[in-house]
Structures are given as C-alpha cells and as structure tokens.
C-alpha cells in the first residue's frame, strides 16, 4: 500500500511538473506572440508614419510646385503688365524726338543752301558766318523764357507753339534770302531761332513729367537721337531738294512737316500723363510710383507759383557744371554743324553733294551712339550698382575728352588724310559727343526736377551764346588766316578739354533743389 501511494505521489508530481512546464511554455508562447504583435504594431505605425510623411512631403512638393507656377504666372503677368505700360509714354517720347529731328534739320539746311546762296550773292566767309550766327540771335533769347513757361504751363503747350513759329520762319527763309539784301534773311533766321530756342527745355520738361528716373537716360537718348538724325537727314536731303526745287525746296518741305507735326502734337500729347486718355491705370502707376517717379501736378510748379529762385539756382556748383557743359557742347556742336560741309569742300576737296554726304555720316553715328550711351547709363545705374554721380561723370567725360582727342588728330594730320580717314576721325568725335545726351542733358532733371525747364533754359542760353560767338568767330578766323582749319580745330579741342575738367570737378547726380 505504501509503495502504491508513493508511486501515485510521484505520478502526481510528474503531472504537476508537466502541467507547470506546459503553462510556462504557453506563457512563453503568449509572450512571443505578444512581442510579435507589438513588433507588427510598431511596424504598422512606422509604415503609417512613413506614409504620412511621404504624403506630407508630396503635398509640400505639390505646394512648392504650385507656388513656383504661381510665381512664374505672376512674373509673366508682371512682364505683360510692364509691356502694356511701356507704350504710350514712349509714343510721347517719339513725338518729341521727331520734333527735335525737324528742329535740327531746319537749321542745318542753311549749311548746304548757304554755299549756292553765297556764290549767287558774292558773300565771303564772314557774311556766311553772319547768316549762320543770326539764327542764334533769336535762339539765345528764348531757352530761359521757354523753360520757365514750360515749368509753369507745361512743355506740351510751349513746344507746340515753338515748332509752329520756327516752321513758318523756315518756309519764309528762301524768299527772304532772294529779296536782295541780308537784312530780311537775318530776321527770318532770328525768328526761326526764337521758335527753336524752346525745344530742348521743353524736351526736358516733358520727360520729367512722363518718364520715371529709371528710364530717363534712354528717353533723353531717343529724343536727342532724333535731334542728331535731323542733321543727317537735312544734310542728305538738302542737295537733292535744291537740285529739284531750287533754294525754296528744302525749306518749304521741312517747314510743312513741322506744321503738320504741331497739329498731331496738339491732339496726341498732354501736360501730364494723368490727363491723357491713352494712358491706362497700370502705366500711370508705373510712371508715378517707380523709384524717382515722374513729377505730378501736385509736386510741380503751379500756374500761380512764385518765380524761379534764380539766386539759389546760380549759387550751386552743379548748376554751373551744367551751364558750362552746355556752353562747351554747343561751341563744338554748332561749329561742326555749320562748317563741316565747307571743311570737306576746302580741305578734302569734295563737291557740295559729296561734302553733304560725308558731313552727314558723323551725325548718323551720333544718333546711334546717343541711344547706346543712354542704355549704358541706365544699365550702370540699375544693374551694375554705379551711383548716379559716378555714371554722369563717366559718360560726360567720354562726351568731352573723346572729341578733343579726335579734333587734335584732325588738326595735325587732316590735310594729309584721305576723305575716308578724315570722315572716320570726325565720326568718332561726333560719336563720343553723343554721350553728352546721357550726361549733362539728363542731369537737369536729377539736380532739380521741379526746375528742369528753367535749369535747361539757363544752360541753353549759355550754349546759344557759345554757338553764336563760335560760329561767327570761326568765319572770321578762316577769313583772316586764309582758311587755316588747324587753328579752328585746336581751339575747339582746348574748349572741350576745359569743359571735361569743369564737369568732373563740379557735377553731381544727386538732387540739389527740392
């Protein structure tokens, strides 16, 4: 019995041990299963998190792509808006350029027509110089008055009246020239000068009201490109028109064009862009709100404003820098304009038609070079980070130093040069001179936009005196020296050099007058 009990006890103990082992094994299995479940849960969470991150990154990328697409669309829209806002103000600038083309073409006709007139009437160089300078008697009187009137009433009105006056005087010139004496011709030329004297101050006034500072170099260059091309067109057209219609031919044609322009200008332009129906809201905002925006009626002088503060204006060195620069520029300009056909005829030995062609080439280069200078100046300021002062000094330095060097070469070796070499040297000189269009001619609007017309008027008066004295003096020098062109060219080169030194010392591109 005891053995049986012991056996039963051992069996029970074994069963309990096996049960315990099975329970432990089951517990381990459950633990392993739980761990696997937890791992699967973690993997699932990780997968979910990765998917969520991927979804967020995809959404972010899509958002970035949409933002870039929107930015490109906005940029395209902005460019389109800018394109649509660049049109009408450039129409006004183009009309100004055409007016200045007629201005210079009308005056240069006499440089060509003066040769047959001198032969027909027995005029010497001194008489020809008197006829050429008589234009400047009137031209010297109106720039200042024209600038004041433009600042007060607007360049649109004053320029329209000016071109009507000078066009009528142009039509009258050939009849005055054949009246039997010099006096009627001198009067007609002086009246023509009265009308043309307002042109450049009005150009500065119109651009200061229609064009923001970031585009003014180009706007002035385009306008002056028309001015310089007028010399080329007048010199090229005059011989053919003289051959077809006699002395009256070129004067009547260009005078009629001026009267037609005055009628178009009356309807196409306004004093301020806000008054023009052709200017949209975006263009108006661009003109006014750009950095250095154009003047508005609220910021410029009004019709009941006080007279310009001449004492204040003349007390500042930058004003004198502009006045002296215009004096120097006109000294060289009017000498080249009035006397180059005769230079090519006497020194190079060309006939009148050939002399006109060769004289026209430098002016064609001048028109193109002025546009290059304006674009370069705007690029230096807007893209290269140059200060306005440094830009104006550099550009104007090229405009004075370049011609001085070329005229010295022409004076020293001109008599031995072929026609091609002589005209090449003169062309380089005129091309450099055109840089003044992005130099002192823009500077009036920078040092005192409110007084741009008056400042230009004062400077143009000085320039008129230079042209009047220089043109007549050159005729006297040539007559006294028996046609010594070297003396003429050396004197002009020295004037250019002095002008460059003055400009580099006294000028600034910052606003001086509020």
mmCIF file with all atom_site columns, N, CA, C and O in Angstrom, residues 213-229:
data_model
loop_
_atom_site.group_PDB
_atom_site.id
_atom_site.type_symbol
_atom_site.label_atom_id
_atom_site.label_alt_id
_atom_site.label_comp_id
_atom_site.label_asym_id
_atom_site.label_entity_id
_atom_site.label_seq_id
_atom_site.pdbx_PDB_ins_code
_atom_site.Cartn_x
_atom_site.Cartn_y
_atom_site.Cartn_z
_atom_site.occupancy
_atom_site.B_iso_or_equiv
_atom_site.pdbx_formal_charge
_atom_site.auth_seq_id
_atom_site.auth_comp_id
_atom_site.auth_asym_id
_atom_site.auth_atom_id
_atom_site.pdbx_PDB_model_num
ATOM 1  N N  . UNK A 1 213 ? 12.686 108.073 -63.406 1.00 0.00 ? 213 UNK A N  1
ATOM 2  C CA . UNK A 1 213 ? 14.135 108.247 -63.484 1.00 0.00 ? 213 UNK A CA 1
ATOM 3  C C  . UNK A 1 213 ? 14.836 107.040 -64.082 1.00 0.00 ? 213 UNK A C  1
ATOM 4  O O  . UNK A 1 213 ? 15.847 107.183 -64.778 1.00 0.00 ? 213 UNK A O  1
ATOM 5  N N  . UNK A 1 214 ? 14.329 105.822 -63.822 1.00 0.00 ? 214 UNK A N  1
ATOM 6  C CA . UNK A 1 214 ? 14.986 104.622 -64.306 1.00 0.00 ? 214 UNK A CA 1
ATOM 7  C C  . UNK A 1 214 ? 15.002 104.517 -65.827 1.00 0.00 ? 214 UNK A C  1
ATOM 8  O O  . UNK A 1 214 ? 15.734 103.707 -66.383 1.00 0.00 ? 214 UNK A O  1
ATOM 9  N N  . UNK A 1 215 ? 14.209 105.314 -66.515 1.00 0.00 ? 215 UNK A N  1
ATOM 10 C CA . UNK A 1 215 ? 14.160 105.273 -67.977 1.00 0.00 ? 215 UNK A CA 1
ATOM 11 C C  . UNK A 1 215 ? 14.572 106.587 -68.620 1.00 0.00 ? 215 UNK A C  1
ATOM 12 O O  . UNK A 1 215 ? 14.537 106.709 -69.846 1.00 0.00 ? 215 UNK A O  1
ATOM 13 N N  . UNK A 1 216 ? 14.989 107.558 -67.825 1.00 0.00 ? 216 UNK A N  1
ATOM 14 C CA . UNK A 1 216 ? 15.208 108.896 -68.398 1.00 0.00 ? 216 UNK A CA 1
ATOM 15 C C  . UNK A 1 216 ? 16.420 108.966 -69.303 1.00 0.00 ? 216 UNK A C  1
ATOM 16 O O  . UNK A 1 216 ? 16.420 109.710 -70.292 1.00 0.00 ? 216 UNK A O  1
ATOM 17 N N  . UNK A 1 217 ? 17.491 108.228 -68.977 1.00 0.00 ? 217 UNK A N  1
ATOM 18 C CA . UNK A 1 217 ? 18.659 108.252 -69.862 1.00 0.00 ? 217 UNK A CA 1
ATOM 19 C C  . UNK A 1 217 ? 18.275 107.801 -71.258 1.00 0.00 ? 217 UNK A C  1
ATOM 20 O O  . UNK A 1 217 ? 18.648 108.415 -72.263 1.00 0.00 ? 217 UNK A O  1
ATOM 21 N N  . UNK A 1 218 ? 17.494 106.707 -71.331 1.00 0.00 ? 218 UNK A N  1
ATOM 22 C CA . UNK A 1 218 ? 17.070 106.215 -72.637 1.00 0.00 ? 218 UNK A CA 1
ATOM 23 C C  . UNK A 1 218 ? 16.100 107.179 -73.312 1.00 0.00 ? 218 UNK A C  1
ATOM 24 O O  . UNK A 1 218 ? 16.171 107.394 -74.528 1.00 0.00 ? 218 UNK A O  1
ATOM 25 N N  . UNK A 1 219 ? 15.203 107.767 -72.531 1.00 0.00 ? 219 UNK A N  1
ATOM 26 C CA . UNK A 1 219 ? 14.240 108.692 -73.120 1.00 0.00 ? 219 UNK A CA 1
ATOM 27 C C  . UNK A 1 219 ? 14.937 109.920 -73.703 1.00 0.00 ? 219 UNK A C  1
ATOM 28 O O  . UNK A 1 219 ? 14.620 110.361 -74.818 1.00 0.00 ? 219 UNK A O  1
ATOM 29 N N  . UNK A 1 220 ? 15.885 110.464 -72.954 1.00 0.00 ? 220 UNK A N  1
ATOM 30 C CA . UNK A 1 220 ? 16.651 111.610 -73.468 1.00 0.00 ? 220 UNK A CA 1
ATOM 31 C C  . UNK A 1 220 ? 17.479 111.187 -74.677 1.00 0.00 ? 220 UNK A C  1
ATOM 32 O O  . UNK A 1 220 ? 17.599 111.931 -75.660 1.00 0.00 ? 220 UNK A O  1
ATOM 33 N N  . UNK A 1 221 ? 18.072 109.969 -74.617 1.00 0.00 ? 221 UNK A N  1
ATOM 34 C CA . UNK A 1 221 ? 18.877 109.499 -75.744 1.00 0.00 ? 221 UNK A CA 1
ATOM 35 C C  . UNK A 1 221 ? 18.031 109.338 -77.004 1.00 0.00 ? 221 UNK A C  1
ATOM 36 O O  . UNK A 1 221 ? 18.461 109.682 -78.109 1.00 0.00 ? 221 UNK A O  1
ATOM 37 N N  . UNK A 1 222 ? 16.810 108.814 -76.852 1.00 0.00 ? 222 UNK A N  1
ATOM 38 C CA . UNK A 1 222 ? 15.922 108.679 -78.010 1.00 0.00 ? 222 UNK A CA 1
ATOM 39 C C  . UNK A 1 222 ? 15.562 110.052 -78.569 1.00 0.00 ? 222 UNK A C  1
ATOM 40 O O  . UNK A 1 222 ? 15.591 110.276 -79.790 1.00 0.00 ? 222 UNK A O  1
ATOM 41 N N  . UNK A 1 223 ? 15.237 110.975 -77.677 1.00 0.00 ? 223 UNK A N  1
ATOM 42 C CA . UNK A 1 223 ? 14.886 112.326 -78.119 1.00 0.00 ? 223 UNK A CA 1
ATOM 43 C C  . UNK A 1 223 ? 16.053 113.003 -78.832 1.00 0.00 ? 223 UNK A C  1
ATOM 44 O O  . UNK A 1 223 ? 15.899 113.579 -79.915 1.00 0.00 ? 223 UNK A O  1
ATOM 45 N N  . UNK A 1 224 ? 17.235 112.900 -78.229 1.00 0.00 ? 224 UNK A N  1
ATOM 46 C CA . UNK A 1 224 ? 18.408 113.517 -78.837 1.00 0.00 ? 224 UNK A CA 1
ATOM 47 C C  . UNK A 1 224 ? 18.873 112.747 -80.065 1.00 0.00 ? 224 UNK A C  1
ATOM 48 O O  . UNK A 1 224 ? 19.531 113.302 -80.943 1.00 0.00 ? 224 UNK A O  1
ATOM 49 N N  . UNK A 1 225 ? 18.531 111.442 -80.115 1.00 0.00 ? 225 UNK A N  1
ATOM 50 C CA . UNK A 1 225 ? 18.795 110.705 -81.347 1.00 0.00 ? 225 UNK A CA 1
ATOM 51 C C  . UNK A 1 225 ? 18.024 111.304 -82.512 1.00 0.00 ? 225 UNK A C  1
ATOM 52 O O  . UNK A 1 225 ? 18.538 111.404 -83.635 1.00 0.00 ? 225 UNK A O  1
ATOM 53 N N  . UNK A 1 226 ? 16.784 111.706 -82.244 1.00 0.00 ? 226 UNK A N  1
ATOM 54 C CA . UNK A 1 226 ? 16.035 112.420 -83.267 1.00 0.00 ? 226 UNK A CA 1
ATOM 55 C C  . UNK A 1 226 ? 16.696 113.741 -83.625 1.00 0.00 ? 226 UNK A C  1
ATOM 56 O O  . UNK A 1 226 ? 16.784 114.114 -84.806 1.00 0.00 ? 226 UNK A O  1
ATOM 57 N N  . UNK A 1 227 ? 17.189 114.439 -82.601 1.00 0.00 ? 227 UNK A N  1
ATOM 58 C CA . UNK A 1 227 ? 17.863 115.716 -82.824 1.00 0.00 ? 227 UNK A CA 1
ATOM 59 C C  . UNK A 1 227 ? 19.072 115.540 -83.740 1.00 0.00 ? 227 UNK A C  1
ATOM 60 O O  . UNK A 1 227 ? 19.255 116.285 -84.711 1.00 0.00 ? 227 UNK A O  1
ATOM 61 N N  . UNK A 1 228 ? 19.917 114.541 -83.434 1.00 0.00 ? 228 UNK A N  1
ATOM 62 C CA . UNK A 1 228 ? 21.120 114.335 -84.240 1.00 0.00 ? 228 UNK A CA 1
ATOM 63 C C  . UNK A 1 228 ? 20.785 113.801 -85.625 1.00 0.00 ? 228 UNK A C  1
ATOM 64 O O  . UNK A 1 228 ? 21.442 114.165 -86.608 1.00 0.00 ? 228 UNK A O  1
ATOM 65 N N  . UNK A 1 229 ? 19.775 112.945 -85.715 1.00 0.00 ? 229 UNK A N  1
ATOM 66 C CA . UNK A 1 229 ? 19.408 112.432 -87.036 1.00 0.00 ? 229 UNK A CA 1
ATOM 67 C C  . UNK A 1 229 ? 18.866 113.548 -87.927 1.00 0.00 ? 229 UNK A C  1
ATOM 68 O O  . UNK A 1 229 ? 18.934 113.448 -89.162 1.00 0.00 ? 229 UNK A O  1
#
